[in-house]
Amino acid sequence: MMVGPNGNESSATYFILIGLPGLEEAQFWLAFPLCSLYLIAVLGNLTIIYVVRAEHSLHEPMYIFLCMLSGIDILISTSSMPKMLAIFWFNSTTIQFDACLLQMFAIHSLSGMESTVLLAMAFDRYVAICHPLRHATVLTLPRVTKIGVAAVVRGAALMAPLPVFIKQLPFCRSNILSHSYCLHQDVMKLACDDIQVNVIYGLIVIISAIGLDSLLISFSYLLILKTVLGLTREAQAKAFGTCVSHVCAVFIFYVPFIGLSMVHRFSKRRDSLLPVILANIYLLVPPVLNPIVYGVKTKEIRQRILRLFHMATHASEP
């Protein structure tokens, strides 16, 4: 972003990402655990995708949706972590305006896709538990594929106006962003014009995507709970066991997102460290924890991952 010498409005050309406000001296060393977490996220999600793809017995809706979730987690962490590590290690704080828009679009649209996939996974659990005889006919492979395509289209379509709205804003204030990557809430606060349209647009997206999805997920689990309570204890334990991983994934995704949205909505200080930490948790923790949760809690995946490591260990022996 370029600011005129007299404080006049000017077009944006670049932004400055400061990383972690107040922790500039420690950023170099903090990058090492962050890089480790990023590698764990990528390797963990690639392992999930490989195991599901290699095992024909896992070619079921629940596991196909899990592969979609893993793919999105890889993309969403990769959209921010390389630049974040460049900031921490090489002090590469500058990001061009168009690159910032692209990163912003990718992060927000992928978040919408992940929310849609989590909703689809909740629907899968609802049909499997409440209408088990219809599960195979309702969630066929072509229908699951269409749901995946719909998730991508929905996420991209909801965020398509975002770059247009940002490009229409005049910038004449500081070019320093308070996060380690470009966020809509952060960028629009630098504008020197009325941002009411951007605020309303952001609320509409949150309500129509995240709000609606979380509401439908909650409703599906109320129906599941009603059905499960009428089963025997053994059947209850089995039914709850198939839902634990998904419930964990839902909380892992939505809690940081809601926390970040609330902090941005009500926080007055742009130099606060809390929203920056929440933003980093929001993009890095779900991709790290999701494969761990599903690997530990899902028996079929756990067995096949252990078998994979067992085969790799024997192959490396002389």
CSV table of C-alpha atoms in Angstrom, one decimal:
chain,number,residue,atom,x,y,z
A,1,MET,CA,0.0,0.0,0.0
A,2,MET,CA,1.3,3.5,-0.9
A,3,VAL,CA,0.3,6.4,1.2
A,4,GLY,CA,0.5,9.9,-0.2
A,5,PRO,CA,2.7,12.4,1.5
A,6,ASN,CA,-0.2,14.7,2.3
A,7,GLY,CA,-2.3,11.8,3.7
A,8,ASN,CA,-4.4,11.7,0.6
A,9,GLU,CA,-6.1,8.6,-0.6
A,10,SER,CA,-4.0,6.3,-2.8
A,11,SER,CA,-4.4,2.9,-4.3
A,12,ALA,CA,-3.0,-0.1,-2.4
A,13,THR,CA,0.1,-1.7,-3.8
A,14,TYR,CA,1.4,-3.7,-0.8
A,15,PHE,CA,0.9,-4.5,2.8
A,16,ILE,CA,3.3,-5.2,5.7
A,17,LEU,CA,2.6,-8.3,7.8
A,18,ILE,CA,4.2,-7.9,11.2
A,19,GLY,CA,3.8,-11.5,12.4
A,20,LEU,CA,3.4,-11.6,16.2
A,21,PRO,CA,3.1,-8.1,17.7
A,22,GLY,CA,5.4,-7.7,20.6
A,23,LEU,CA,7.2,-11.0,20.0
A,24,GLU,CA,9.3,-9.9,17.0
A,25,GLU,CA,12.6,-10.9,18.8
A,26,ALA,CA,11.2,-14.4,19.4
A,27,GLN,CA,9.7,-15.0,16.0
A,28,PHE,CA,12.8,-16.7,14.6
A,29,TRP,CA,12.7,-19.4,17.2
A,30,LEU,CA,8.9,-19.7,17.3
A,31,ALA,CA,9.0,-20.6,13.6
A,32,PHE,CA,10.7,-24.0,14.3
A,33,PRO,CA,7.7,-25.5,16.3
A,34,LEU,CA,5.3,-23.8,13.8
A,35,CYS,CA,7.1,-25.5,10.9
A,36,SER,CA,7.1,-28.8,12.7
A,37,LEU,CA,3.3,-28.5,13.2
A,38,TYR,CA,2.8,-27.6,9.6
A,39,LEU,CA,4.8,-30.7,8.5
A,40,ILE,CA,2.8,-32.9,10.9
A,41,ALA,CA,-0.4,-31.4,9.4
A,42,VAL,CA,0.6,-32.1,5.8
A,43,LEU,CA,2.0,-35.6,6.5
A,44,GLY,CA,-0.9,-36.6,8.7
A,45,ASN,CA,-3.6,-35.5,6.2
A,46,LEU,CA,-1.7,-37.1,3.3
A,47,THR,CA,-1.5,-40.3,5.3
A,48,ILE,CA,-5.3,-40.2,5.8
A,49,ILE,CA,-5.9,-39.7,2.1
A,50,TYR,CA,-3.4,-42.4,1.1
A,51,VAL,CA,-4.9,-45.0,3.6
A,52,VAL,CA,-8.5,-44.3,2.5
A,53,ARG,CA,-7.5,-44.4,-1.2
A,54,ALA,CA,-5.5,-47.6,-0.8
A,55,GLU,CA,-8.1,-49.5,1.2
A,56,HIS,CA,-11.2,-50.4,-0.8
A,57,SER,CA,-13.1,-51.3,2.4
A,58,LEU,CA,-12.8,-47.6,3.3
A,59,HIS,CA,-14.5,-46.3,0.1
A,60,GLU,CA,-17.6,-45.3,2.1
A,61,PRO,CA,-19.2,-41.8,2.4
A,62,MET,CA,-17.8,-41.1,5.9
A,63,TYR,CA,-14.2,-41.8,4.8
A,64,ILE,CA,-14.6,-40.0,1.4
A,65,PHE,CA,-15.8,-36.9,3.2
A,66,LEU,CA,-12.8,-37.3,5.6
A,67,CYS,CA,-10.5,-37.3,2.5
A,68,MET,CA,-12.2,-34.0,1.4
A,69,LEU,CA,-11.6,-32.6,4.9
A,70,SER,CA,-7.9,-33.6,4.8
A,71,GLY,CA,-7.4,-32.1,1.4
A,72,ILE,CA,-8.9,-28.8,2.5
A,73,ASP,CA,-6.8,-28.8,5.7
A,74,ILE,CA,-3.6,-29.2,3.6
A,75,LEU,CA,-4.6,-26.3,1.3
A,76,ILE,CA,-5.8,-24.0,4.1
A,77,SER,CA,-2.5,-24.5,6.1
A,78,THR,CA,-0.4,-24.2,3.0
A,79,SER,CA,-2.2,-20.9,2.0
A,80,SER,CA,-0.7,-19.2,5.1
A,81,MET,CA,2.2,-21.1,6.6
A,82,PRO,CA,4.9,-20.6,3.9
A,83,LYS,CA,4.5,-16.9,4.1
A,84,MET,CA,4.4,-16.9,7.8
A,85,LEU,CA,7.6,-18.9,8.1
A,86,ALA,CA,9.2,-16.4,5.6
A,87,ILE,CA,8.2,-13.6,7.9
A,88,PHE,CA,9.6,-15.3,11.0
A,89,TRP,CA,12.9,-16.6,9.4
A,90,PHE,CA,13.8,-14.1,6.7
A,91,ASN,CA,11.8,-11.0,7.8
A,92,SER,CA,9.9,-11.1,4.5
A,93,THR,CA,7.1,-8.9,5.7
A,94,THR,CA,5.9,-7.4,2.5
A,95,ILE,CA,3.0,-8.9,0.5
A,96,GLN,CA,1.7,-7.4,-2.7
A,97,PHE,CA,-1.9,-6.3,-2.8
A,98,ASP,CA,-3.0,-8.9,-5.4
A,99,ALA,CA,-1.1,-11.6,-3.5
A,100,CYS,CA,-2.9,-10.5,-0.3
A,101,LEU,CA,-6.3,-10.7,-2.1
A,102,LEU,CA,-5.5,-14.2,-3.4
A,103,GLN,CA,-4.4,-15.4,0.1
A,104,MET,CA,-7.5,-13.8,1.7
A,105,PHE,CA,-9.8,-15.4,-0.9
A,106,ALA,CA,-8.1,-18.8,-0.5
A,107,ILE,CA,-8.3,-18.8,3.3
A,108,HIS,CA,-11.9,-17.7,3.6
A,109,SER,CA,-13.2,-19.8,0.7
A,110,LEU,CA,-11.5,-22.9,2.0
A,111,SER,CA,-13.0,-22.2,5.5
A,112,GLY,CA,-16.4,-22.2,3.9
A,113,MET,CA,-15.7,-25.5,2.1
A,114,GLU,CA,-14.5,-27.1,5.3
A,115,SER,CA,-17.7,-26.0,7.1
A,116,THR,CA,-19.8,-27.5,4.3
A,117,VAL,CA,-17.9,-30.8,4.4
A,118,LEU,CA,-18.4,-31.0,8.2
A,119,LEU,CA,-22.1,-30.5,7.6
A,120,ALA,CA,-22.1,-33.3,5.0
A,121,MET,CA,-20.3,-35.5,7.5
A,122,ALA,CA,-23.0,-34.7,10.1
A,123,PHE,CA,-25.7,-35.6,7.5
A,124,ASP,CA,-23.9,-38.9,6.8
A,125,ARG,CA,-23.9,-39.8,10.5
A,126,TYR,CA,-27.6,-38.8,10.8
A,127,VAL,CA,-28.6,-41.1,7.9
A,128,ALA,CA,-26.3,-44.0,9.1
A,129,ILE,CA,-27.7,-43.9,12.6
A,130,CYS,CA,-31.3,-42.8,12.2
A,131,HIS,CA,-32.0,-44.4,8.8
A,132,PRO,CA,-29.4,-47.2,8.4
A,133,LEU,CA,-31.4,-49.2,5.8
A,134,ARG,CA,-31.5,-46.1,3.5
A,135,HIS,CA,-27.8,-45.1,4.0
A,136,ALA,CA,-26.5,-47.0,1.0
A,137,THR,CA,-29.2,-45.6,-1.3
A,138,VAL,CA,-29.2,-42.0,0.0
A,139,LEU,CA,-25.4,-41.5,0.0
A,140,THR,CA,-24.2,-43.1,-3.2
A,141,LEU,CA,-20.8,-42.4,-4.6
A,142,PRO,CA,-22.1,-40.1,-7.3
A,143,ARG,CA,-24.1,-38.2,-4.8
A,144,VAL,CA,-21.1,-37.9,-2.4
A,145,THR,CA,-19.1,-36.6,-5.4
A,146,LYS,CA,-21.8,-34.0,-6.1
A,147,ILE,CA,-21.7,-32.9,-2.5
A,148,GLY,CA,-18.0,-32.4,-2.7
A,149,VAL,CA,-18.3,-30.3,-5.8
A,150,ALA,CA,-21.1,-28.3,-4.2
A,151,ALA,CA,-18.8,-27.6,-1.2
A,152,VAL,CA,-16.1,-26.2,-3.5
A,153,VAL,CA,-18.6,-24.1,-5.5
A,154,ARG,CA,-20.4,-22.8,-2.4
A,155,GLY,CA,-17.1,-21.8,-0.7
A,156,ALA,CA,-15.8,-20.0,-3.8
A,157,ALA,CA,-19.1,-18.4,-4.7
A,158,LEU,CA,-19.6,-16.9,-1.2
A,159,MET,CA,-16.1,-15.4,-1.3
A,160,ALA,CA,-16.2,-14.2,-5.0
A,161,PRO,CA,-17.4,-10.7,-4.1
A,162,LEU,CA,-14.6,-10.3,-1.5
A,163,PRO,CA,-11.7,-9.2,-3.8
A,164,VAL,CA,-14.1,-6.8,-5.6
A,165,PHE,CA,-15.2,-5.1,-2.4
A,166,ILE,CA,-11.6,-4.8,-1.2
A,167,LYS,CA,-10.4,-3.4,-4.5
A,168,GLN,CA,-13.1,-0.6,-4.3
A,169,LEU,CA,-11.8,0.6,-1.0
A,170,PRO,CA,-9.4,3.6,-0.9
A,171,PHE,CA,-6.5,3.3,1.5
A,172,CYS,CA,-4.7,6.3,3.1
A,173,ARG,CA,-3.8,5.0,6.6
A,174,SER,CA,-1.0,2.7,7.8
A,175,ASN,CA,-0.1,-0.2,5.5
A,176,ILE,CA,0.7,-2.5,8.5
A,177,LEU,CA,-1.5,-5.5,9.0
A,178,SER,CA,-1.7,-6.9,12.6
A,179,HIS,CA,-1.7,-10.6,11.5
A,180,SER,CA,0.7,-13.1,10.0
A,181,TYR,CA,-1.4,-13.4,6.9
A,182,CYS,CA,-4.2,-11.4,5.1
A,183,LEU,CA,-7.6,-11.5,6.7
A,184,HIS,CA,-10.7,-9.6,5.5
A,185,GLN,CA,-11.4,-8.1,9.0
A,186,ASP,CA,-7.8,-6.8,9.2
A,187,VAL,CA,-7.5,-5.4,5.7
A,188,MET,CA,-10.8,-3.5,5.6
A,189,LYS,CA,-9.9,-1.7,8.9
A,190,LEU,CA,-7.1,0.1,7.0
A,191,ALA,CA,-9.5,1.7,4.6
A,192,CYS,CA,-10.2,5.5,4.9
A,193,ASP,CA,-13.7,5.2,3.5
A,194,ASP,CA,-16.9,3.8,4.8
A,195,ILE,CA,-16.6,0.0,5.2
A,196,GLN,CA,-20.2,-0.6,6.1
A,197,VAL,CA,-20.7,-2.7,2.9
A,198,ASN,CA,-17.8,-4.9,3.8
A,199,VAL,CA,-19.1,-5.3,7.4
A,200,ILE,CA,-22.6,-6.3,6.2
A,201,TYR,CA,-21.1,-8.7,3.6
A,202,GLY,CA,-19.0,-10.3,6.2
A,203,LEU,CA,-22.0,-10.8,8.5
A,204,ILE,CA,-24.0,-12.3,5.7
A,205,VAL,CA,-21.3,-14.8,4.8
A,206,ILE,CA,-20.8,-15.8,8.5
A,207,ILE,CA,-24.6,-16.2,9.0
A,208,SER,CA,-25.3,-18.0,5.7
A,209,ALA,CA,-22.3,-20.3,5.9
A,210,ILE,CA,-20.8,-20.9,9.3
A,211,GLY,CA,-23.9,-19.9,11.3
A,212,LEU,CA,-26.3,-22.0,9.1
A,213,ASP,CA,-23.9,-25.0,9.0
A,214,SER,CA,-23.3,-25.1,12.7
A,215,LEU,CA,-27.1,-24.8,13.4
A,216,LEU,CA,-27.8,-27.8,11.0
A,217,ILE,CA,-25.0,-29.8,12.5
A,218,SER,CA,-26.4,-29.2,16.0
A,219,PHE,CA,-29.9,-30.1,14.8
A,220,SER,CA,-28.6,-33.4,13.2
A,221,TYR,CA,-27.0,-34.4,16.4
A,222,LEU,CA,-30.2,-33.7,18.4
A,223,LEU,CA,-32.0,-36.1,16.1
A,224,ILE,CA,-29.1,-38.6,16.4
A,225,LEU,CA,-29.2,-38.3,20.2
A,226,LYS,CA,-33.0,-38.9,20.2
A,227,THR,CA,-32.5,-42.1,18.1
A,228,VAL,CA,-29.6,-43.4,20.1
A,229,LEU,CA,-31.3,-43.0,23.5
A,230,GLY,CA,-33.9,-45.6,22.3
A,231,LEU,CA,-31.2,-48.2,21.5
A,232,THR,CA,-29.6,-50.8,23.8
A,233,ARG,CA,-26.5,-49.8,25.7
A,234,GLU,CA,-24.2,-51.8,23.4
A,235,ALA,CA,-25.8,-50.1,20.3
A,236,GLN,CA,-25.5,-46.7,22.0
A,237,ALA,CA,-21.8,-47.2,22.6
A,238,LYS,CA,-21.3,-48.2,19.0
A,239,ALA,CA,-23.3,-45.3,17.6
A,240,PHE,CA,-21.6,-42.7,19.9
A,241,GLY,CA,-18.2,-44.2,18.9
A,242,THR,CA,-18.8,-43.4,15.2
A,243,CYS,CA,-19.7,-39.8,16.1
A,244,VAL,CA,-16.9,-38.9,18.5
A,245,SER,CA,-14.3,-38.1,15.8
A,246,HIS,CA,-16.7,-35.9,13.9
A,247,VAL,CA,-17.8,-34.0,17.0
A,248,CYS,CA,-14.2,-33.3,17.9
A,249,ALA,CA,-13.5,-32.0,14.4
A,250,VAL,CA,-16.6,-29.7,14.6
A,251,PHE,CA,-15.4,-28.2,17.9
A,252,ILE,CA,-11.8,-28.0,16.7
A,253,PHE,CA,-13.0,-25.9,13.6
A,254,TYR,CA,-15.8,-23.8,15.0
A,255,VAL,CA,-14.5,-22.8,18.4
A,256,PRO,CA,-11.4,-20.9,17.1
A,257,PHE,CA,-13.4,-19.5,14.3
A,258,ILE,CA,-16.1,-18.1,16.6
A,259,GLY,CA,-13.5,-16.8,19.0
A,260,LEU,CA,-11.6,-15.1,16.2
A,261,SER,CA,-14.8,-13.5,14.9
A,262,MET,CA,-15.8,-12.3,18.3
A,263,VAL,CA,-12.4,-10.8,19.0
A,264,HIS,CA,-12.4,-8.9,15.7
A,265,ARG,CA,-15.9,-7.7,16.2
A,266,PHE,CA,-15.4,-6.2,19.7
A,267,SER,CA,-11.6,-5.6,20.1
A,268,LYS,CA,-10.6,-2.0,19.7
A,269,ARG,CA,-6.8,-2.5,19.9
A,270,ARG,CA,-5.1,-3.5,16.6
A,271,ASP,CA,-1.8,-4.3,18.3
A,272,SER,CA,-3.4,-6.9,20.5
A,273,LEU,CA,-1.7,-10.4,20.4
A,274,LEU,CA,-4.9,-12.3,21.2
A,275,PRO,CA,-6.5,-12.1,17.7
A,276,VAL,CA,-3.2,-13.0,16.1
A,277,ILE,CA,-2.8,-16.1,18.2
A,278,LEU,CA,-6.4,-17.1,17.6
A,279,ALA,CA,-6.0,-16.6,13.8
A,280,ASN,CA,-2.9,-18.8,13.8
A,281,ILE,CA,-4.7,-21.5,15.9
A,282,TYR,CA,-7.7,-21.3,13.6
A,283,LEU,CA,-5.5,-22.1,10.5
A,284,LEU,CA,-3.0,-24.5,12.0
A,285,VAL,CA,-4.6,-26.5,14.8
A,286,PRO,CA,-7.5,-28.1,12.9
A,287,PRO,CA,-5.2,-29.5,10.2
A,288,VAL,CA,-2.8,-30.9,12.9
A,289,LEU,CA,-5.5,-32.4,15.1
A,290,ASN,CA,-8.0,-33.7,12.6
A,291,PRO,CA,-5.8,-36.6,11.3
A,292,ILE,CA,-4.7,-37.4,14.9
A,293,VAL,CA,-8.3,-37.5,16.2
A,294,TYR,CA,-9.5,-39.7,13.3
A,295,GLY,CA,-6.4,-41.8,13.4
A,296,VAL,CA,-6.9,-42.5,17.2
A,297,LYS,CA,-10.6,-42.7,17.4
A,298,THR,CA,-11.5,-44.5,14.2
A,299,LYS,CA,-10.7,-48.2,14.5
A,300,GLU,CA,-10.6,-48.9,10.7
A,301,ILE,CA,-8.2,-46.1,10.0
A,302,ARG,CA,-6.0,-46.7,13.1
A,303,GLN,CA,-5.6,-50.4,12.1
A,304,ARG,CA,-4.6,-49.6,8.6
A,305,ILE,CA,-2.1,-46.9,9.6
A,306,LEU,CA,-0.5,-49.3,12.1
A,307,ARG,CA,-0.3,-51.9,9.4
A,308,LEU,CA,1.3,-49.3,7.1
A,309,PHE,CA,4.0,-48.4,9.7
A,310,HIS,CA,4.5,-52.1,10.4
A,311,MET,CA,5.1,-52.8,6.7
A,312,ALA,CA,7.5,-49.8,6.4
A,313,THR,CA,9.4,-51.0,9.5
A,314,HIS,CA,9.9,-54.5,8.1
A,315,ALA,CA,10.9,-53.1,4.7
A,316,SER,CA,13.7,-51.0,6.3
A,317,GLU,CA,15.1,-54.0,8.1
A,318,PRO,CA,18.2,-55.6,6.5
